């Protein structure tokens, strides 16, 4: 038995900004993740939502009993211990927790006008688990009667921790399904198979602890999310009292924000990756490699850890895989939007498609190229670079407008009408890491300011407004 004492590594992550802002510190667009935005908050029993991943000052005085894990499989006698104190709280609230799983699942399906007994896919498991993680965020952020730190019901804190783990499993499975082109062939879910997948891929092992839940409890949780059937001991009351139509609207919009971020990240990173290939490994008729190609390749290597792993993996794949991934992500986004329409009566699909159809005048690449040529002549590679940069700036501007509208709808679901968000290129850097615009600014000594309404490129006395 041991008490976690050395939390310097955890505190260093917080100090570095790894987890992003807390839920009260910034709108949802800026959150690095739902996990990171909620880790430091406490429930009404004084336990941090992040348990042993909360910063040291939040853990101070909280019982945190750690033991070697006895369960079979990847967790058994692992170097990381399991959190017995967290498991103890979990067991105390198990009837409300398992009841809450069914409530979240069934309320979402009912409000989205889907049958409760219809087939449940891995994408659905991702949605249900994401919804449960979002419940604490909604209670903290809602406009009317928001809960303060230390007042979140313990059952919502437990659901947050538990469903973070399940969402981790579903997220990986969905990515595998999409990358393999199997979106239309998702098989029925089986709790035992899900458990084995989780164990085989070491998803029970966290940054400084392992999952403390026994196999039976974990499989039962999967089973309730799949079937929606309440076990005899379940108590749906506590979570039923917290789940409302505005919450379901909010949860769905957060998923839509995720989907839009995936799409923008994949498209922007793939654009830069293809340009780098074109400049560094030219095909017949394409400009030969030169200073610009070498600089772009070095920039991508130096910044790759700041770009999402999904975007990097898709960008490095064959063109067919990239195109299929984008199509499946668009399909996923469309499904969420259809469900949003059923929940709130107002989807975002038509507005999003209209914004994504943004075009620049035909002479824009030539005008961009002329400005780049003045700033730093780079030979024949300048033309394809100017074309790619123009496409990136078009893509960025369209997505800034989409993200502003999404955040506006999120604020509406929270009952916080009047709050507006105006995004620019610095916000893209915060949320997605360096992009082609940032390289262009550095290599050509440009000042590029992007927004949802216009983009301005400056070099010395020369200005180009798009």
Short mmCIF file of C-alpha atoms in Angstrom, two decimals:
data_model
loop_
_atom_site.label_atom_id
_atom_site.label_comp_id
_atom_site.label_asym_id
_atom_site.label_seq_id
_atom_site.Cartn_x
_atom_site.Cartn_y
_atom_site.Cartn_z
CA UNK A 1 0.00 0.00 0.00
CA UNK A 2 1.30 3.47 -0.83
CA UNK A 3 0.27 7.09 -1.08
CA UNK A 4 1.32 8.98 -4.22
CA UNK A 5 3.75 11.63 -3.04
CA UNK A 6 6.02 12.68 -5.89
CA UNK A 7 3.71 14.63 -8.17
CA UNK A 8 6.41 16.74 -9.79
CA UNK A 9 5.88 15.13 -13.21
CA UNK A 10 2.13 15.83 -13.08
CA UNK A 11 2.69 19.42 -11.93
CA UNK A 12 5.23 19.91 -14.72
CA UNK A 13 2.59 18.90 -17.30
CA UNK A 14 0.19 21.50 -15.92
CA UNK A 15 2.90 24.15 -15.89
CA UNK A 16 3.76 23.38 -19.55
CA UNK A 17 0.15 23.91 -20.67
CA UNK A 18 -0.12 20.27 -21.79
CA UNK A 19 -3.68 19.91 -20.49
CA UNK A 20 -4.86 23.25 -21.86
CA UNK A 21 -7.19 25.65 -20.05
CA UNK A 22 -9.67 24.62 -17.37
CA UNK A 23 -13.37 24.60 -18.22
CA UNK A 24 -13.95 27.97 -16.52
CA UNK A 25 -10.94 29.62 -18.15
CA UNK A 26 -11.84 29.50 -21.85
CA UNK A 27 -14.64 28.50 -24.28
CA UNK A 28 -14.78 24.93 -25.53
CA UNK A 29 -12.95 25.69 -28.80
CA UNK A 30 -9.75 26.29 -26.81
CA UNK A 31 -9.90 23.14 -24.68
CA UNK A 32 -7.03 20.78 -25.44
CA UNK A 33 -9.41 17.97 -24.48
CA UNK A 34 -12.46 17.30 -22.35
CA UNK A 35 -10.16 15.37 -20.05
CA UNK A 36 -7.71 18.22 -19.57
CA UNK A 37 -10.41 20.85 -19.07
CA UNK A 38 -11.91 18.98 -16.09
CA UNK A 39 -9.05 17.19 -14.31
CA UNK A 40 -8.46 19.80 -11.57
CA UNK A 41 -12.10 20.14 -10.39
CA UNK A 42 -13.44 18.42 -7.27
CA UNK A 43 -16.73 16.62 -6.62
CA UNK A 44 -19.01 17.12 -3.62
CA UNK A 45 -17.08 14.49 -1.66
CA UNK A 46 -13.84 16.39 -2.08
CA UNK A 47 -12.22 14.06 -4.63
CA UNK A 48 -10.61 15.51 -7.77
CA UNK A 49 -12.14 14.44 -11.06
CA UNK A 50 -8.64 13.66 -12.29
CA UNK A 51 -7.76 11.67 -9.15
CA UNK A 52 -3.99 11.03 -9.24
CA UNK A 53 -3.69 13.12 -12.43
CA UNK A 54 -4.87 16.28 -10.67
CA UNK A 55 -2.20 18.84 -9.69
CA UNK A 56 -0.59 18.40 -6.28
CA UNK A 57 -2.38 21.34 -4.64
CA UNK A 58 -5.74 19.79 -5.61
CA UNK A 59 -4.73 16.36 -4.29
CA UNK A 60 -3.49 17.78 -0.98
CA UNK A 61 -5.33 16.13 1.90
CA UNK A 62 -7.30 13.74 -0.35
CA UNK A 63 -6.94 10.01 0.47
CA UNK A 64 -5.10 8.43 -2.46
CA UNK A 65 -4.39 4.81 -1.53
CA UNK A 66 -2.36 3.08 -4.24
CA UNK A 67 -1.77 -0.68 -4.49
CA UNK A 68 -0.19 -3.13 -6.87
CA UNK A 69 -2.79 -4.38 -9.34
CA UNK A 70 -3.77 -8.07 -8.83
CA UNK A 71 -5.96 -8.45 -11.97
CA UNK A 72 -4.92 -10.79 -14.77
CA UNK A 73 -3.66 -9.36 -18.04
CA UNK A 74 -1.64 -6.28 -18.89
CA UNK A 75 -2.33 -4.61 -15.53
CA UNK A 76 -1.14 -7.45 -13.33
CA UNK A 77 1.72 -6.30 -11.05
CA UNK A 78 2.38 -3.39 -13.38
CA UNK A 79 4.92 -0.78 -12.31
CA UNK A 80 2.03 1.70 -12.10
CA UNK A 81 -0.28 1.02 -9.12
CA UNK A 82 -4.07 1.15 -9.09
CA UNK A 83 -6.05 3.75 -7.17
CA UNK A 84 -7.96 1.88 -4.46
CA UNK A 85 -9.48 5.05 -3.02
CA UNK A 86 -11.10 5.85 -6.36
CA UNK A 87 -12.41 2.27 -6.68
CA UNK A 88 -13.86 2.50 -3.18
CA UNK A 89 -15.87 5.60 -4.12
CA UNK A 90 -16.93 3.89 -7.34
CA UNK A 91 -18.31 0.87 -5.47
CA UNK A 92 -20.22 3.10 -3.05
CA UNK A 93 -22.07 4.76 -5.93
CA UNK A 94 -22.31 1.78 -8.30
CA UNK A 95 -26.15 1.65 -8.52
CA UNK A 96 -26.31 5.32 -9.58
CA UNK A 97 -23.31 4.92 -11.91
CA UNK A 98 -24.67 1.93 -13.81
CA UNK A 99 -28.10 3.56 -13.87
CA UNK A 100 -26.47 6.70 -15.24
CA UNK A 101 -24.89 4.77 -18.11
CA UNK A 102 -28.32 3.60 -19.26
CA UNK A 103 -29.82 7.07 -18.79
CA UNK A 104 -27.15 8.74 -20.93
CA UNK A 105 -27.46 6.17 -23.70
CA UNK A 106 -31.25 6.01 -23.81
CA UNK A 107 -31.83 9.75 -23.41
CA UNK A 108 -29.50 10.52 -26.32
CA UNK A 109 -31.09 7.91 -28.62
CA UNK A 110 -34.61 9.02 -27.69
CA UNK A 111 -33.90 12.71 -28.22
CA UNK A 112 -32.10 11.93 -31.50
CA UNK A 113 -35.23 10.00 -32.58
CA UNK A 114 -33.43 6.68 -32.86
CA UNK A 115 -34.85 3.35 -31.60
CA UNK A 116 -33.63 2.26 -28.17
CA UNK A 117 -33.39 -1.35 -29.31
CA UNK A 118 -31.67 -0.63 -32.65
CA UNK A 119 -28.13 -1.74 -33.52
CA UNK A 120 -25.36 0.01 -31.58
CA UNK A 121 -22.03 0.58 -33.33
CA UNK A 122 -18.57 1.53 -32.16
CA UNK A 123 -19.31 5.10 -33.25
CA UNK A 124 -22.34 5.05 -30.93
CA UNK A 125 -20.17 3.83 -28.06
CA UNK A 126 -17.88 6.80 -28.77
CA UNK A 127 -20.89 9.13 -28.64
CA UNK A 128 -22.33 7.73 -25.40
CA UNK A 129 -18.98 7.83 -23.62
CA UNK A 130 -18.23 11.33 -24.91
CA UNK A 131 -21.63 12.45 -23.65
CA UNK A 132 -20.94 11.15 -20.15
CA UNK A 133 -17.58 12.90 -20.00
CA UNK A 134 -19.32 16.15 -21.06
CA UNK A 135 -21.89 16.05 -18.26
CA UNK A 136 -19.56 17.56 -15.66
CA UNK A 137 -18.50 20.25 -18.15
CA UNK A 138 -22.12 21.20 -18.79
CA UNK A 139 -22.92 21.46 -15.08
CA UNK A 140 -19.93 23.75 -14.55
CA UNK A 141 -20.48 25.90 -17.65
CA UNK A 142 -24.27 26.26 -17.93
CA UNK A 143 -25.65 29.78 -17.68
CA UNK A 144 -28.35 29.07 -15.10
CA UNK A 145 -27.37 27.65 -11.71
CA UNK A 146 -23.87 26.52 -12.71
CA UNK A 147 -22.21 24.25 -10.17
CA UNK A 148 -19.08 25.51 -8.48
CA UNK A 149 -15.85 23.61 -8.00
CA UNK A 150 -16.39 21.14 -5.17
CA UNK A 151 -20.14 20.80 -5.82
CA UNK A 152 -20.26 18.35 -8.73
CA UNK A 153 -22.23 15.24 -7.72
CA UNK A 154 -19.90 12.32 -7.06
CA UNK A 155 -21.77 10.16 -9.59
CA UNK A 156 -20.97 12.60 -12.42
CA UNK A 157 -17.30 12.65 -11.39
CA UNK A 158 -17.18 8.85 -11.42
CA UNK A 159 -18.91 8.73 -14.82
CA UNK A 160 -16.35 11.23 -16.10
CA UNK A 161 -13.42 9.02 -15.07
CA UNK A 162 -15.04 5.78 -16.16
CA UNK A 163 -16.23 7.03 -19.53
CA UNK A 164 -12.89 8.66 -20.30
CA UNK A 165 -11.51 5.12 -20.30
CA UNK A 166 -14.32 3.74 -22.45
CA UNK A 167 -14.02 6.68 -24.84
CA UNK A 168 -10.30 5.93 -25.17
CA UNK A 169 -11.20 2.41 -26.34
CA UNK A 170 -13.96 3.58 -28.68
CA UNK A 171 -11.78 6.34 -30.12
CA UNK A 172 -9.01 3.92 -31.07
CA UNK A 173 -11.48 1.43 -32.53
CA UNK A 174 -13.21 4.11 -34.61
CA UNK A 175 -9.88 5.29 -36.01
CA UNK A 176 -9.00 1.70 -36.94
CA UNK A 177 -12.39 1.26 -38.61
CA UNK A 178 -12.08 4.49 -40.60
CA UNK A 179 -8.47 3.89 -41.67
CA UNK A 180 -9.40 0.38 -42.85
CA UNK A 181 -12.38 1.64 -44.86
CA UNK A 182 -14.86 -0.37 -42.76
CA UNK A 183 -17.27 2.40 -41.75
CA UNK A 184 -20.15 0.56 -43.44
CA UNK A 185 -19.19 -2.81 -41.98
CA UNK A 186 -19.09 -2.20 -38.24
CA UNK A 187 -19.90 -5.39 -36.36
CA UNK A 188 -22.18 -5.86 -33.36
CA UNK A 189 -20.44 -5.02 -30.10
CA UNK A 190 -19.54 -7.69 -27.55
CA UNK A 191 -18.50 -6.74 -23.98
CA UNK A 192 -15.97 -9.58 -23.67
CA UNK A 193 -14.35 -8.74 -27.01
CA UNK A 194 -14.16 -5.06 -26.03
CA UNK A 195 -12.49 -5.99 -22.76
CA UNK A 196 -9.93 -8.18 -24.52
CA UNK A 197 -9.18 -5.43 -27.05
CA UNK A 198 -8.68 -2.93 -24.23
CA UNK A 199 -6.35 -5.26 -22.36
CA UNK A 200 -4.38 -6.35 -25.45
CA UNK A 201 -3.74 -2.73 -26.43
CA UNK A 202 -2.75 -1.79 -22.86
CA UNK A 203 -5.53 0.80 -22.68
CA UNK A 204 -6.03 0.01 -19.00
CA UNK A 205 -2.61 1.52 -18.33
CA UNK A 206 -2.50 5.26 -17.77
CA UNK A 207 0.24 7.81 -17.33
CA UNK A 208 0.90 7.03 -13.67
CA UNK A 209 -1.67 4.37 -12.67
CA UNK A 210 -3.69 1.48 -14.06
CA UNK A 211 -7.46 1.11 -14.17
CA UNK A 212 -8.72 -0.15 -10.81
CA UNK A 213 -11.96 -1.70 -12.09
CA UNK A 214 -12.27 -5.52 -12.09
CA UNK A 215 -13.17 -7.32 -15.31
CA UNK A 216 -16.78 -8.05 -14.38
CA UNK A 217 -17.54 -4.44 -13.58
CA UNK A 218 -15.96 -3.23 -16.82
CA UNK A 219 -17.83 -5.76 -18.98
CA UNK A 220 -21.09 -4.88 -17.22
CA UNK A 221 -20.49 -1.22 -18.07
CA UNK A 222 -19.92 -2.05 -21.74
CA UNK A 223 -23.06 -4.22 -21.67
CA UNK A 224 -25.31 -1.45 -20.32
CA UNK A 225 -24.04 1.07 -22.88
CA UNK A 226 -24.66 -1.45 -25.68
CA UNK A 227 -28.10 -2.71 -24.58
CA UNK A 228 -29.50 0.13 -22.47
CA UNK A 229 -30.96 -2.47 -20.10
CA UNK A 230 -30.89 -1.59 -16.39
CA UNK A 231 -29.44 -4.24 -14.04
CA UNK A 232 -31.62 -5.03 -10.99
CA UNK A 233 -29.52 -2.89 -8.61
CA UNK A 234 -29.39 0.15 -10.91
CA UNK A 235 -30.66 3.53 -9.73
CA UNK A 236 -31.27 5.85 -12.72
CA UNK A 237 -32.67 8.66 -10.56
CA UNK A 238 -29.55 10.74 -9.77
CA UNK A 239 -28.40 11.07 -13.39
CA UNK A 240 -31.95 11.38 -14.78
CA UNK A 241 -32.32 14.52 -12.67
CA UNK A 242 -29.28 16.05 -14.41
CA UNK A 243 -29.91 15.10 -18.05
CA UNK A 244 -31.95 17.63 -20.03
CA UNK A 245 -32.52 18.51 -23.67
CA UNK A 246 -30.08 21.47 -23.48
CA UNK A 247 -27.44 19.12 -22.07
CA UNK A 248 -27.97 16.62 -24.90
CA UNK A 249 -27.75 19.50 -27.39
CA UNK A 250 -24.52 20.64 -25.71
CA UNK A 251 -23.01 17.15 -25.72
CA UNK A 252 -23.81 16.63 -29.39
CA UNK A 253 -22.34 20.03 -30.31
CA UNK A 254 -19.11 19.15 -28.48
CA UNK A 255 -18.93 16.00 -30.60
CA UNK A 256 -19.54 18.12 -33.70
CA UNK A 257 -16.70 20.39 -32.62
CA UNK A 258 -14.48 17.31 -32.32
CA UNK A 259 -15.48 16.15 -35.80
CA UNK A 260 -14.82 19.56 -37.35
CA UNK A 261 -11.43 19.76 -35.65
CA UNK A 262 -10.54 16.29 -36.96
CA UNK A 263 -11.50 17.33 -40.49
CA UNK A 264 -9.63 20.62 -40.45
CA UNK A 265 -6.54 19.03 -38.89
CA UNK A 266 -6.46 16.21 -41.43
CA UNK A 267 -7.06 18.49 -44.43
CA UNK A 268 -4.53 21.14 -43.39
CA UNK A 269 -1.81 18.65 -42.47
CA UNK A 270 -2.38 16.59 -45.63
CA UNK A 271 -2.11 19.73 -47.74
CA UNK A 272 1.29 20.60 -46.26
CA UNK A 273 2.49 16.99 -46.45
CA UNK A 274 1.56 16.68 -50.15
CA UNK A 275 3.25 20.00 -50.92
CA UNK A 276 6.40 18.84 -49.15
CA UNK A 277 6.37 15.62 -51.17
CA UNK A 278 5.84 17.54 -54.39
CA UNK A 279 8.76 19.86 -53.68
CA UNK A 280 11.18 17.27 -52.23
CA UNK A 281 10.38 14.29 -54.48
CA UNK A 282 9.12 15.87 -57.72
CA UNK A 283 7.50 13.81 -60.41
CA UNK A 284 8.20 14.43 -64.08
CA UNK A 285 7.37 18.01 -64.96
CA UNK A 286 7.37 19.29 -61.35
CA UNK A 287 10.00 21.77 -60.06
CA UNK A 288 13.19 20.22 -58.70
CA UNK A 289 14.04 20.34 -55.00
CA UNK A 290 15.60 23.51 -53.65
CA UNK A 291 15.94 25.77 -50.64
CA UNK A 292 12.18 26.08 -50.14
CA UNK A 293 11.67 22.31 -50.20
CA UNK A 294 14.45 21.70 -47.67
CA UNK A 295 13.17 24.41 -45.35
CA UNK A 296 9.59 23.11 -45.43
CA UNK A 297 10.70 19.55 -44.76
CA UNK A 298 12.84 20.70 -41.81
CA UNK A 299 9.97 22.80 -40.45
CA UNK A 300 7.57 19.85 -40.54
CA UNK A 301 10.06 17.59 -38.75
CA UNK A 302 10.64 20.22 -36.10
CA UNK A 303 6.97 20.83 -35.40
CA UNK A 304 5.42 17.38 -35.89
CA UNK A 305 4.95 16.77 -32.14
CA UNK A 306 2.68 19.84 -32.04
CA UNK A 307 0.34 18.32 -34.65
CA UNK A 308 -2.25 15.66 -33.78
CA UNK A 309 -1.20 12.06 -34.34
CA UNK A 310 -4.38 11.40 -36.35
CA UNK A 311 -3.60 14.25 -38.76
CA UNK A 312 0.02 13.11 -39.14
CA UNK A 313 -0.90 9.48 -39.79
CA UNK A 314 -3.57 10.32 -42.37
CA UNK A 315 -1.30 12.86 -44.10
CA UNK A 316 1.44 10.23 -44.48
CA UNK A 317 -0.94 7.66 -45.99
CA UNK A 318 -1.65 7.02 -49.65
CA UNK A 319 -3.98 9.44 -51.43
CA UNK A 320 -6.80 6.87 -51.54
CA UNK A 321 -6.63 6.44 -47.76
CA UNK A 322 -6.56 10.20 -47.20
CA UNK A 323 -9.60 10.76 -49.39
CA UNK A 324 -11.52 7.88 -47.80
CA UNK A 325 -10.71 9.12 -44.31
CA UNK A 326 -12.01 12.60 -45.14
CA UNK A 327 -15.20 11.10 -46.61
CA UNK A 328 -15.82 9.00 -43.50
CA UNK A 329 -15.14 11.93 -41.19
CA UNK A 330 -17.60 13.99 -43.23
CA UNK A 331 -20.13 11.19 -42.90
CA UNK A 332 -19.56 11.07 -39.14
CA UNK A 333 -20.07 14.83 -38.95
CA UNK A 334 -23.28 14.55 -41.00
CA UNK A 335 -24.64 11.86 -38.63
CA UNK A 336 -23.99 14.12 -35.66
CA UNK A 337 -25.67 17.02 -37.42
CA UNK A 338 -28.73 14.92 -38.23
CA UNK A 339 -28.96 14.00 -34.55
CA UNK A 340 -28.48 17.66 -33.58
CA UNK A 341 -31.41 18.58 -35.82
CA UNK A 342 -33.58 15.99 -34.08
CA UNK A 343 -32.47 17.18 -30.62
CA UNK A 344 -32.72 20.95 -31.09
CA UNK A 345 -34.64 21.41 -34.33
CA UNK A 346 -31.68 23.17 -35.91
CA UNK A 347 -28.66 21.52 -37.48
CA UNK A 348 -25.53 23.20 -38.79
CA UNK A 349 -25.03 21.14 -41.95
CA UNK A 350 -26.29 23.64 -44.53
CA UNK A 351 -24.33 26.53 -42.99
CA UNK A 352 -21.19 24.43 -42.77
CA UNK A 353 -21.41 23.34 -46.41
CA UNK A 354 -21.97 26.95 -47.47
CA UNK A 355 -18.90 28.12 -45.55
CA UNK A 356 -16.75 25.26 -46.85
CA UNK A 357 -17.67 26.28 -50.39
CA UNK A 358 -15.81 29.59 -49.93
CA UNK A 359 -13.76 30.51 -53.01
CA UNK A 360 -11.10 33.11 -53.76
CA UNK A 361 -10.85 34.88 -57.15
CA UNK A 362 -9.02 32.87 -59.80
CA UNK A 363 -6.04 35.23 -59.80
CA UNK A 364 -5.43 34.82 -56.05
CA UNK A 365 -2.58 32.26 -56.35
CA UNK A 366 -0.81 34.58 -58.84
CA UNK A 367 -1.21 37.55 -56.49
CA UNK A 368 0.08 35.51 -53.55
CA UNK A 369 3.00 34.33 -55.67
CA UNK A 370 3.89 37.90 -56.64
CA UNK A 371 4.03 38.93 -52.97
CA UNK A 372 6.17 35.88 -52.09
CA UNK A 373 8.50 36.63 -55.00
CA UNK A 374 9.09 40.13 -53.67
CA UNK A 375 9.69 38.82 -50.17
CA UNK A 376 12.09 36.01 -51.07
CA UNK A 377 12.60 34.61 -54.58
CA UNK A 378 12.52 30.83 -54.41
CA UNK A 379 12.62 29.69 -58.02
CA UNK A 380 10.17 27.35 -59.79
CA UNK A 381 8.96 25.90 -56.46
CA UNK A 382 7.29 29.20 -55.72
CA UNK A 383 4.27 28.53 -57.93
CA UNK A 384 3.11 25.26 -56.31
CA UNK A 385 3.87 26.75 -52.89
CA UNK A 386 1.71 29.82 -53.62
CA UNK A 387 -1.12 27.57 -54.84
CA UNK A 388 -0.95 25.42 -51.72
CA UNK A 389 -0.74 28.45 -49.40
CA UNK A 390 -3.77 30.00 -51.10
CA UNK A 391 -5.75 26.79 -50.60
CA UNK A 392 -4.66 26.61 -46.96
CA UNK A 393 -5.72 30.22 -46.30
CA UNK A 394 -9.10 29.50 -47.92
CA UNK A 395 -9.50 26.37 -45.78
CA UNK A 396 -8.47 28.20 -42.63
CA UNK A 397 -10.84 31.11 -43.18
CA UNK A 398 -13.79 28.82 -43.84
CA UNK A 399 -13.06 26.81 -40.71
CA UNK A 400 -12.61 29.88 -38.52
CA UNK A 401 -16.16 30.88 -39.49
CA UNK A 402 -17.43 27.34 -38.84
CA UNK A 403 -15.78 27.20 -35.42
CA UNK A 404 -17.23 30.59 -34.49
CA UNK A 405 -20.72 29.37 -35.36
CA UNK A 406 -20.22 26.10 -33.51
CA UNK A 407 -19.05 27.91 -30.38
CA UNK A 408 -22.01 30.26 -30.68
CA UNK A 409 -24.39 27.29 -30.72
CA UNK A 410 -22.58 25.78 -27.76
CA UNK A 411 -23.04 29.02 -25.81
CA UNK A 412 -26.75 28.97 -26.75
CA UNK A 413 -27.14 25.39 -25.49
CA UNK A 414 -25.50 26.49 -22.24
CA UNK A 415 -27.99 29.34 -21.92
CA UNK A 416 -25.24 31.91 -22.34
CA UNK A 417 -26.58 33.82 -25.34
CA UNK A 418 -24.68 36.99 -26.11
CA UNK A 419 -21.25 35.44 -25.74
CA UNK A 420 -19.43 35.69 -29.07
CA UNK A 421 -16.10 34.35 -30.22
CA UNK A 422 -13.91 35.98 -32.85
CA UNK A 423 -11.13 33.68 -33.97
CA UNK A 424 -7.89 34.37 -35.81
CA UNK A 425 -4.66 32.68 -36.85
CA UNK A 426 -3.21 32.75 -33.32
CA UNK A 427 -6.19 30.67 -32.20
CA UNK A 428 -5.49 28.12 -34.92
CA UNK A 429 -1.92 27.82 -33.61
CA UNK A 430 -3.21 27.26 -30.05
CA UNK A 431 -5.71 24.58 -31.09
CA UNK A 432 -3.89 22.80 -33.91
CA UNK A 433 -0.21 23.66 -33.76
CA UNK A 434 1.86 25.18 -36.59
CA UNK A 435 0.38 25.12 -40.07
CA UNK A 436 1.52 26.10 -43.59
CA UNK A 437 0.70 29.75 -42.87
CA UNK A 438 3.19 29.74 -39.98
CA UNK A 439 5.95 28.33 -42.17
CA UNK A 440 5.21 30.91 -44.86
CA UNK A 441 5.37 33.71 -42.29
CA UNK A 442 8.74 32.49 -41.07
CA UNK A 443 10.39 31.64 -44.40
CA UNK A 444 9.20 34.70 -46.33
CA UNK A 445 9.18 37.13 -43.35
CA UNK A 446 5.48 37.78 -43.84
CA UNK A 447 2.84 39.03 -41.44
CA UNK A 448 -0.29 36.96 -42.14
CA UNK A 449 -3.43 37.82 -40.19
CA UNK A 450 -6.40 35.50 -40.68
CA UNK A 451 -9.99 35.80 -39.55
CA UNK A 452 -13.43 34.52 -40.47
CA UNK A 453 -14.06 37.56 -42.72
CA UNK A 454 -10.74 38.33 -44.36
CA UNK A 455 -7.06 37.40 -44.60
CA UNK A 456 -4.27 39.97 -44.85
CA UNK A 457 -0.68 39.26 -45.99
CA UNK A 458 1.96 41.95 -45.46
CA UNK A 459 5.63 42.26 -46.36
CA UNK A 460 7.13 45.64 -45.70
CA UNK A 461 5.00 48.22 -47.52
CA UNK A 462 3.25 45.57 -49.63
CA UNK A 463 -0.21 44.38 -48.51
CA UNK A 464 -2.49 41.75 -50.03
CA UNK A 465 -6.06 41.44 -48.74
CA UNK A 466 -8.02 38.26 -49.51
#
